[in-house]
Structure formats: C-alpha cells, structure tokens
PDB file of C-alpha atoms in Angstrom:
ATOM      1  CA  UNK A   1      -5.947 -57.569 124.088  1.00 41.00           C
ATOM      2  CA  UNK A   2      -7.152 -60.754 122.479  1.00 44.00           C
ATOM      3  CA  UNK A   3      -4.374 -63.003 123.656  1.00 46.00           C
ATOM      4  CA  UNK A   4      -0.863 -62.736 125.041  1.00 48.00           C
ATOM      5  CA  UNK A   5       1.204 -63.501 121.964  1.00 44.00           C
ATOM      6  CA  UNK A   6      -0.695 -61.125 119.657  1.00 44.00           C
ATOM      7  CA  UNK A   7      -0.096 -58.005 121.710  1.00 59.00           C
ATOM      8  CA  UNK A   8       2.516 -55.633 120.311  1.00 58.00           C
ATOM      9  CA  UNK A   9       2.567 -53.817 123.636  1.00 65.00           C
ATOM     10  CA  UNK A  10       3.322 -56.989 125.606  1.00 73.00           C
ATOM     11  CA  UNK A  11       6.105 -58.033 123.244  1.00 70.00           C
ATOM     12  CA  UNK A  12       7.798 -54.663 123.680  1.00 73.00           C
ATOM     13  CA  UNK A  13       7.750 -54.439 127.468  1.00 76.00           C
ATOM     14  CA  UNK A  14      11.309 -54.083 128.759  1.00 73.00           C
ATOM     15  CA  UNK A  15      12.599 -56.601 131.286  1.00 70.00           C
ATOM     16  CA  UNK A  16      15.052 -56.259 134.163  1.00 70.00           C
ATOM     17  CA  UNK A  17      16.173 -58.486 137.050  1.00 64.00           C
ATOM     18  CA  UNK A  18      15.772 -57.536 140.720  1.00 64.00           C
ATOM     19  CA  UNK A  19      16.565 -60.982 142.116  1.00 79.00           C
ATOM     20  CA  UNK A  20      13.214 -61.784 143.690  1.00 86.00           C
ATOM     21  CA  UNK A  21      12.988 -65.475 144.662  1.00 91.00           C
ATOM     22  CA  UNK A  22      10.408 -68.174 144.032  1.00 93.00           C
ATOM     23  CA  UNK A  23       8.774 -69.343 147.267  1.00 95.00           C
ATOM     24  CA  UNK A  24       6.525 -72.231 148.299  1.00 94.00           C
ATOM     25  CA  UNK A  25       3.056 -70.693 148.476  1.00 95.00           C
ATOM     26  CA  UNK A  26       1.986 -73.069 151.249  1.00 94.00           C
ATOM     27  CA  UNK A  27       4.787 -71.797 153.488  1.00 95.00           C
ATOM     28  CA  UNK A  28       4.470 -68.098 152.668  1.00 96.00           C
ATOM     29  CA  UNK A  29       0.725 -67.521 152.302  1.00 97.00           C
ATOM     30  CA  UNK A  30      -1.359 -67.961 155.438  1.00 92.00           C
ATOM     31  CA  UNK A  31      -4.573 -69.996 155.269  1.00 94.00           C
ATOM     32  CA  UNK A  32      -4.343 -70.608 151.523  1.00 96.00           C
ATOM     33  CA  UNK A  33      -5.688 -73.909 150.172  1.00 94.00           C
ATOM     34  CA  UNK A  34      -3.369 -75.637 147.696  1.00 92.00           C
ATOM     35  CA  UNK A  35      -4.926 -77.911 145.083  1.00 89.00           C
ATOM     36  CA  UNK A  36      -2.879 -78.619 141.962  1.00 76.00           C
ATOM     37  CA  UNK A  37      -4.500 -78.773 138.505  1.00 70.00           C
ATOM     38  CA  UNK A  38      -4.930 -82.378 137.388  1.00 60.00           C
ATOM     39  CA  UNK A  39      -3.460 -81.431 134.013  1.00 53.00           C
ATOM     40  CA  UNK A  40      -0.390 -79.777 135.507  1.00 57.00           C
ATOM     41  CA  UNK A  41       1.873 -82.312 137.180  1.00 62.00           C
ATOM     42  CA  UNK A  42       5.124 -80.700 138.270  1.00 64.00           C
ATOM     43  CA  UNK A  43       7.053 -79.577 141.363  1.00 70.00           C
ATOM     44  CA  UNK A  44       5.937 -82.669 143.332  1.00 73.00           C
ATOM     45  CA  UNK A  45       2.575 -81.193 144.176  1.00 76.00           C
ATOM     46  CA  UNK A  46       3.989 -77.897 145.436  1.00 87.00           C
ATOM     47  CA  UNK A  47       3.111 -74.507 143.994  1.00 92.00           C
ATOM     48  CA  UNK A  48       5.727 -71.769 143.751  1.00 93.00           C
ATOM     49  CA  UNK A  49       5.232 -68.037 143.194  1.00 94.00           C
ATOM     50  CA  UNK A  50       7.413 -64.951 143.439  1.00 94.00           C
ATOM     51  CA  UNK A  51       7.893 -63.343 146.844  1.00 95.00           C
ATOM     52  CA  UNK A  52       5.912 -60.281 145.769  1.00 94.00           C
ATOM     53  CA  UNK A  53       3.035 -62.427 144.551  1.00 96.00           C
ATOM     54  CA  UNK A  54       2.966 -64.272 147.887  1.00 97.00           C
ATOM     55  CA  UNK A  55       2.629 -60.941 149.697  1.00 97.00           C
ATOM     56  CA  UNK A  56      -0.241 -59.959 147.416  1.00 98.00           C
ATOM     57  CA  UNK A  57      -2.006 -63.281 148.027  1.00 98.00           C
ATOM     58  CA  UNK A  58      -1.800 -62.645 151.774  1.00 98.00           C
ATOM     59  CA  UNK A  59      -3.489 -59.305 151.123  1.00 97.00           C
ATOM     60  CA  UNK A  60      -6.246 -61.065 149.169  1.00 98.00           C
ATOM     61  CA  UNK A  61      -6.863 -63.462 152.062  1.00 98.00           C
ATOM     62  CA  UNK A  62      -7.067 -60.563 154.519  1.00 96.00           C
ATOM     63  CA  UNK A  63      -9.949 -59.077 152.504  1.00 96.00           C
ATOM     64  CA  UNK A  64     -12.020 -62.232 151.970  1.00 97.00           C
ATOM     65  CA  UNK A  65     -15.570 -62.211 153.349  1.00 95.00           C
ATOM     66  CA  UNK A  66     -16.124 -64.283 156.491  1.00 95.00           C
ATOM     67  CA  UNK A  67     -16.370 -67.998 155.742  1.00 95.00           C
ATOM     68  CA  UNK A  68     -14.442 -67.794 152.456  1.00 97.00           C
ATOM     69  CA  UNK A  69     -11.003 -69.191 151.647  1.00 97.00           C
ATOM     70  CA  UNK A  70      -8.699 -68.714 148.670  1.00 98.00           C
ATOM     71  CA  UNK A  71      -7.703 -71.848 146.768  1.00 96.00           C
ATOM     72  CA  UNK A  72      -4.726 -71.855 144.387  1.00 96.00           C
ATOM     73  CA  UNK A  73      -4.426 -74.377 141.550  1.00 93.00           C
ATOM     74  CA  UNK A  74      -1.230 -73.283 139.859  1.00 92.00           C
ATOM     75  CA  UNK A  75       1.638 -70.816 139.908  1.00 93.00           C
ATOM     76  CA  UNK A  76       5.136 -71.106 138.461  1.00 91.00           C
ATOM     77  CA  UNK A  77       5.662 -73.629 135.634  1.00 87.00           C
ATOM     78  CA  UNK A  78       8.979 -74.504 134.065  1.00 85.00           C
ATOM     79  CA  UNK A  79       9.285 -74.257 130.300  1.00 86.00           C
ATOM     80  CA  UNK A  80       9.137 -78.018 129.748  1.00 86.00           C
ATOM     81  CA  UNK A  81       5.850 -78.288 131.630  1.00 85.00           C
ATOM     82  CA  UNK A  82       4.348 -75.329 129.761  1.00 85.00           C
ATOM     83  CA  UNK A  83       5.451 -76.748 126.419  1.00 88.00           C
ATOM     84  CA  UNK A  84       3.909 -80.133 127.202  1.00 87.00           C
ATOM     85  CA  UNK A  85       0.647 -78.492 128.261  1.00 83.00           C
ATOM     86  CA  UNK A  86       0.536 -76.265 125.166  1.00 88.00           C
ATOM     87  CA  UNK A  87       1.226 -79.095 122.717  1.00 90.00           C
ATOM     88  CA  UNK A  88      -1.354 -81.297 124.432  1.00 89.00           C
ATOM     89  CA  UNK A  89      -4.026 -78.614 124.079  1.00 88.00           C
ATOM     90  CA  UNK A  90      -2.991 -77.955 120.478  1.00 91.00           C
ATOM     91  CA  UNK A  91      -3.408 -81.663 119.727  1.00 92.00           C
ATOM     92  CA  UNK A  92      -6.866 -81.638 121.330  1.00 92.00           C
ATOM     93  CA  UNK A  93      -7.948 -78.658 119.218  1.00 92.00           C
ATOM     94  CA  UNK A  94      -6.649 -80.300 116.063  1.00 92.00           C
ATOM     95  CA  UNK A  95      -8.724 -83.390 116.764  1.00 92.00           C
ATOM     96  CA  UNK A  96     -11.831 -81.281 117.391  1.00 92.00           C
ATOM     97  CA  UNK A  97     -11.227 -78.990 114.376  1.00 92.00           C
ATOM     98  CA  UNK A  98      -9.600 -81.111 111.631  1.00 91.00           C
ATOM     99  CA  UNK A  99     -10.284 -78.508 108.930  1.00 89.00           C
ATOM    100  CA  UNK A 100      -8.348 -75.702 110.615  1.00 90.00           C
ATOM    101  CA  UNK A 101      -4.799 -75.051 109.419  1.00 92.00           C
ATOM    102  CA  UNK A 102      -1.824 -74.895 111.789  1.00 90.00           C
ATOM    103  CA  UNK A 103      -1.828 -71.100 112.050  1.00 88.00           C
ATOM    104  CA  UNK A 104      -5.526 -70.964 112.946  1.00 90.00           C
ATOM    105  CA  UNK A 105      -5.124 -73.755 115.493  1.00 89.00           C
ATOM    106  CA  UNK A 106      -2.263 -71.962 117.231  1.00 87.00           C
ATOM    107  CA  UNK A 107      -4.220 -68.692 117.344  1.00 85.00           C
ATOM    108  CA  UNK A 108      -7.086 -70.529 119.007  1.00 85.00           C
ATOM    109  CA  UNK A 109      -4.780 -72.416 121.375  1.00 85.00           C
ATOM    110  CA  UNK A 110      -3.038 -69.325 122.758  1.00 82.00           C
ATOM    111  CA  UNK A 111      -6.348 -67.904 123.933  1.00 80.00           C
ATOM    112  CA  UNK A 112      -6.252 -70.443 126.766  1.00 79.00           C
ATOM    113  CA  UNK A 113      -2.724 -71.896 126.915  1.00 81.00           C
ATOM    114  CA  UNK A 114       0.291 -69.656 126.364  1.00 79.00           C
ATOM    115  CA  UNK A 115       2.971 -70.684 123.879  1.00 82.00           C
ATOM    116  CA  UNK A 116       6.239 -71.001 125.854  1.00 77.00           C
ATOM    117  CA  UNK A 117       8.170 -69.824 122.790  1.00 78.00           C
ATOM    118  CA  UNK A 118       6.282 -66.528 122.814  1.00 74.00           C
ATOM    119  CA  UNK A 119       5.163 -65.289 126.226  1.00 74.00           C
ATOM    120  CA  UNK A 120       3.938 -67.473 129.075  1.00 79.00           C
ATOM    121  CA  UNK A 121       2.997 -65.749 132.354  1.00 84.00           C
ATOM    122  CA  UNK A 122       3.246 -68.952 134.390  1.00 87.00           C
ATOM    123  CA  UNK A 123       6.929 -69.222 133.462  1.00 84.00           C
ATOM    124  CA  UNK A 124       7.538 -65.998 135.369  1.00 87.00           C
ATOM    125  CA  UNK A 125       6.212 -67.070 138.742  1.00 90.00           C
ATOM    126  CA  UNK A 126       3.986 -64.007 138.503  1.00 92.00           C
ATOM    127  CA  UNK A 127       0.768 -65.747 137.424  1.00 93.00           C
ATOM    128  CA  UNK A 128      -1.651 -67.757 139.543  1.00 96.00           C
ATOM    129  CA  UNK A 129      -4.815 -69.759 138.920  1.00 95.00           C
ATOM    130  CA  UNK A 130      -7.197 -69.250 141.839  1.00 96.00           C
ATOM    131  CA  UNK A 131     -10.781 -69.645 143.004  1.00 96.00           C
ATOM    132  CA  UNK A 132     -12.819 -69.436 146.213  1.00 97.00           C
ATOM    133  CA  UNK A 133     -14.224 -71.836 148.780  1.00 96.00           C
ATOM    134  CA  UNK A 134     -17.161 -71.095 151.070  1.00 96.00           C
ATOM    135  CA  UNK A 135     -17.308 -73.135 154.276  1.00 92.00           C
ATOM    136  CA  UNK A 136     -14.810 -75.547 152.740  1.00 91.00           C
ATOM    137  CA  UNK A 137     -16.732 -76.106 149.506  1.00 93.00           C
ATOM    138  CA  UNK A 138     -16.005 -74.691 146.016  1.00 93.00           C
ATOM    139  CA  UNK A 139     -18.415 -71.914 145.111  1.00 94.00           C
ATOM    140  CA  UNK A 140     -20.116 -71.856 141.719  1.00 92.00           C
ATOM    141  CA  UNK A 141     -17.653 -70.224 139.309  1.00 92.00           C
ATOM    142  CA  UNK A 142     -18.146 -72.105 136.032  1.00 87.00           C
ATOM    143  CA  UNK A 143     -15.697 -74.404 134.305  1.00 79.00           C
ATOM    144  CA  UNK A 144     -11.950 -74.331 133.882  1.00 68.00           C
ATOM    145  CA  UNK A 145     -10.358 -74.812 130.471  1.00 52.00           C
ATOM    146  CA  UNK A 146     -10.924 -78.572 130.448  1.00 46.00           C
ATOM    147  CA  UNK A 147     -14.647 -78.115 131.148  1.00 49.00           C
ATOM    148  CA  UNK A 148     -15.758 -74.751 129.762  1.00 54.00           C
ATOM    149  CA  UNK A 149     -19.391 -73.816 130.405  1.00 52.00           C
ATOM    150  CA  UNK A 150     -21.651 -72.888 127.511  1.00 62.00           C
ATOM    151  CA  UNK A 151     -23.915 -70.875 129.802  1.00 75.00           C
ATOM    152  CA  UNK A 152     -22.820 -68.479 132.532  1.00 81.00           C
ATOM    153  CA  UNK A 153     -25.576 -67.828 135.069  1.00 87.00           C
ATOM    154  CA  UNK A 154     -26.019 -64.646 137.079  1.00 90.00           C
ATOM    155  CA  UNK A 155     -24.839 -66.475 140.208  1.00 93.00           C
ATOM    156  CA  UNK A 156     -21.611 -67.453 138.437  1.00 91.00           C
ATOM    157  CA  UNK A 157     -21.133 -63.853 137.288  1.00 91.00           C
ATOM    158  CA  UNK A 158     -21.656 -62.563 140.829  1.00 94.00           C
ATOM    159  CA  UNK A 159     -19.125 -65.021 142.250  1.00 95.00           C
ATOM    160  CA  UNK A 160     -16.559 -64.186 139.578  1.00 94.00           C
ATOM    161  CA  UNK A 161     -17.060 -60.484 140.232  1.00 95.00           C
ATOM    162  CA  UNK A 162     -16.469 -61.038 143.951  1.00 96.00           C
ATOM    163  CA  UNK A 163     -13.144 -62.754 143.211  1.00 97.00           C
ATOM    164  CA  UNK A 164     -12.241 -60.070 140.675  1.00 96.00           C
ATOM    165  CA  UNK A 165     -12.909 -57.237 143.109  1.00 97.00           C
ATOM    166  CA  UNK A 166     -10.647 -58.728 145.788  1.00 97.00           C
ATOM    167  CA  UNK A 167      -7.840 -59.744 143.412  1.00 97.00           C
ATOM    168  CA  UNK A 168      -7.870 -56.366 141.657  1.00 96.00           C
ATOM    169  CA  UNK A 169      -7.768 -54.511 144.964  1.00 96.00           C
ATOM    170  CA  UNK A 170      -4.582 -56.423 145.835  1.00 97.00           C
ATOM    171  CA  UNK A 171      -2.975 -55.325 142.555  1.00 95.00           C
ATOM    172  CA  UNK A 172      -3.478 -58.356 140.309  1.00 96.00           C
ATOM    173  CA  UNK A 173      -4.768 -58.144 136.733  1.00 94.00           C
ATOM    174  CA  UNK A 174      -6.997 -60.712 135.053  1.00 93.00           C
ATOM    175  CA  UNK A 175      -6.612 -62.379 131.674  1.00 87.00           C
ATOM    176  CA  UNK A 176     -10.155 -61.923 130.249  1.00 83.00           C
ATOM    177  CA  UNK A 177     -10.456 -65.378 128.653  1.00 82.00           C
ATOM    178  CA  UNK A 178      -9.882 -67.044 132.049  1.00 88.00           C
ATOM    179  CA  UNK A 179     -11.671 -65.887 135.198  1.00 93.00           C
ATOM    180  CA  UNK A 180      -9.224 -67.908 137.337  1.00 94.00           C
ATOM    181  CA  UNK A 181      -5.981 -66.507 135.880  1.00 94.00           C
ATOM    182  CA  UNK A 182      -4.419 -63.495 137.611  1.00 96.00           C
ATOM    183  CA  UNK A 183      -0.950 -62.008 137.390  1.00 94.00           C
ATOM    184  CA  UNK A 184       1.252 -59.468 139.097  1.00 94.00           C
ATOM    185  CA  UNK A 185       4.544 -58.065 137.827  1.00 89.00           C
ATOM    186  CA  UNK A 186       4.746 -59.922 134.500  1.00 87.00           C
ATOM    187  CA  UNK A 187       4.626 -58.347 131.044  1.00 84.00           C
ATOM    188  CA  UNK A 188       0.859 -58.747 130.756  1.00 85.00           C
ATOM    189  CA  UNK A 189       0.416 -56.996 134.104  1.00 88.00           C
ATOM    190  CA  UNK A 190       2.798 -54.263 132.949  1.00 84.00           C
ATOM    191  CA  UNK A 191       0.917 -53.775 129.685  1.00 82.00           C
ATOM    192  CA  UNK A 192      -2.455 -53.658 131.425  1.00 82.00           C
ATOM    193  CA  UNK A 193      -1.132 -51.061 133.843  1.00 79.00           C
ATOM    194  CA  UNK A 194       0.640 -49.213 131.024  1.00 70.00           C
ATOM    195  CA  UNK A 195       3.979 -49.813 132.675  1.00 54.00           C
ATOM    196  CA  UNK A 196       7.171 -49.546 130.641  1.00 45.00           C
ATOM    197  CA  UNK A 197       9.231 -51.938 132.689  1.00 51.00           C
ATOM    198  CA  UNK A 198       8.821 -55.365 134.227  1.00 52.00           C
ATOM    199  CA  UNK A 199      11.699 -57.289 135.732  1.00 45.00           C
ATOM    200  CA  UNK A 200      13.235 -60.537 134.555  1.00 44.00           C
ATOM    201  CA  UNK A 201      15.268 -63.087 136.459  1.00 41.00           C
ATOM    202  CA  UNK A 202      17.423 -64.709 133.802  1.00 33.00           C
ATOM    203  CA  UNK A 203      17.390 -68.488 133.509  1.00 36.00           C
ATOM    204  CA  UNK A 204      13.789 -69.045 134.541  1.00 40.00           C
ATOM    205  CA  UNK A 205      12.007 -66.051 133.017  1.00 42.00           C
ATOM    206  CA  UNK A 206      11.162 -64.531 136.378  1.00 40.00           C
ATOM    207  CA  UNK A 207       9.576 -61.173 135.653  1.00 41.00           C
ATOM    208  CA  UNK A 208       9.292 -58.791 138.533  1.00 37.00           C
ATOM    209  CA  UNK A 209       7.611 -55.477 139.232  1.00 37.00           C
ATOM    210  CA  UNK A 210       9.816 -52.409 138.900  1.00 32.00           C
ATOM    211  CA  UNK A 211       9.069 -49.643 141.386  1.00 27.00           C
TER     212      UNK A 211
END
C-alpha cells in the first residue's frame, strides 16, 4: 500500500462500534514516557489511546530489553487538529514544490500526513507515534517528518528493526513511510491483517478490533 487514502482495501473495510473508551496513556500504561510532538498541540499535553491499544503498549514495555523505555509522542487526534496539521503540511509542500498541481501535492502530502476527510488513523485512537530511549536518552532512529534523514545508517536500521520486532509481536502494524507510526484495530491494521471488520465508535471515529 502506498498510502492510506489510495487503498481500495482500506476504504472498503467495514466498521462497527464496541464501545471501547479513550484512556490517558500516562495513567494506563506503566513506565511509558510521554513527550508530545511539537507540531501537535492538543489535549493539554495529554495523550489518549483506546483501551485495547493501552493494553498492547503495556505488552510492548514488558518485552523491552533491559535499560530501554518506550516513549510515545502522539495518539488520538480530533478532526480539527488533524485538519490543521494536514493543511499546514500541504502548505509547506506547495512552497517547496511550486510547480506541482493540487492533485500531485495532495498525493505527496498523504504519504506522511493523513487527510482527515479520507482516512486518518490518529482520529481513531488506534494509532501511536513511538520511539525508544536507552538509559534515559533517545536512541538513534533517524528523523521524524519535520526532519527526514537523507541517509539511513546500519545502526539506524538496527534500532528501527528492534522497535519493529517488539511492536509487531504485541500486534501492532507499521505504516511503511513512517518508522514511528504503529496502529492496532483501525482500518489500516485490518487491511494489513486481511481482516474484514474493524469497529467504529460514532462521533469520534473510534475504530476498534472485532474478535
């Protein structure tokens, strides 16, 4: 899948509500480090995820190597926040690529920031942006969207693979354009796992795993 909005499979995943709540990750996930993205200012510095995602994050922490901690940068976003973030990135791309038409700009934008009018995993409470700390310091993982690296060293690859192994074991799936972005129970997760159903909490697009 190239990006969320272009996937026929993702668009056709069925949705159903099972009433799972959003919870404060700091209160529900033991020993997690919370550090909000500078570009995402919402929820008064708190990060919310679905109850099922919180349980999975606890599983991730239980399987971390000694001396490592999980740091979370983002979780649930409301539609207004996602829209502001998307339009801001679209504006940045337009400035950097003045010759591209609107359609091409949007196709490029959705590789890294989901269009809230199409499908946005962070709106579900099922997506998280995470990384690792070793002895309290960030390990070498490469840049986030606002500082993308041109060169990825072997050390960076090894560190990303370590995170990927632990997150995947807990049941999360990764969006391949972003090493930090993992989801559980949303439509992208369902498509990657060839599921036919994900669950939706009406009013805030809360998609939940159907078992």
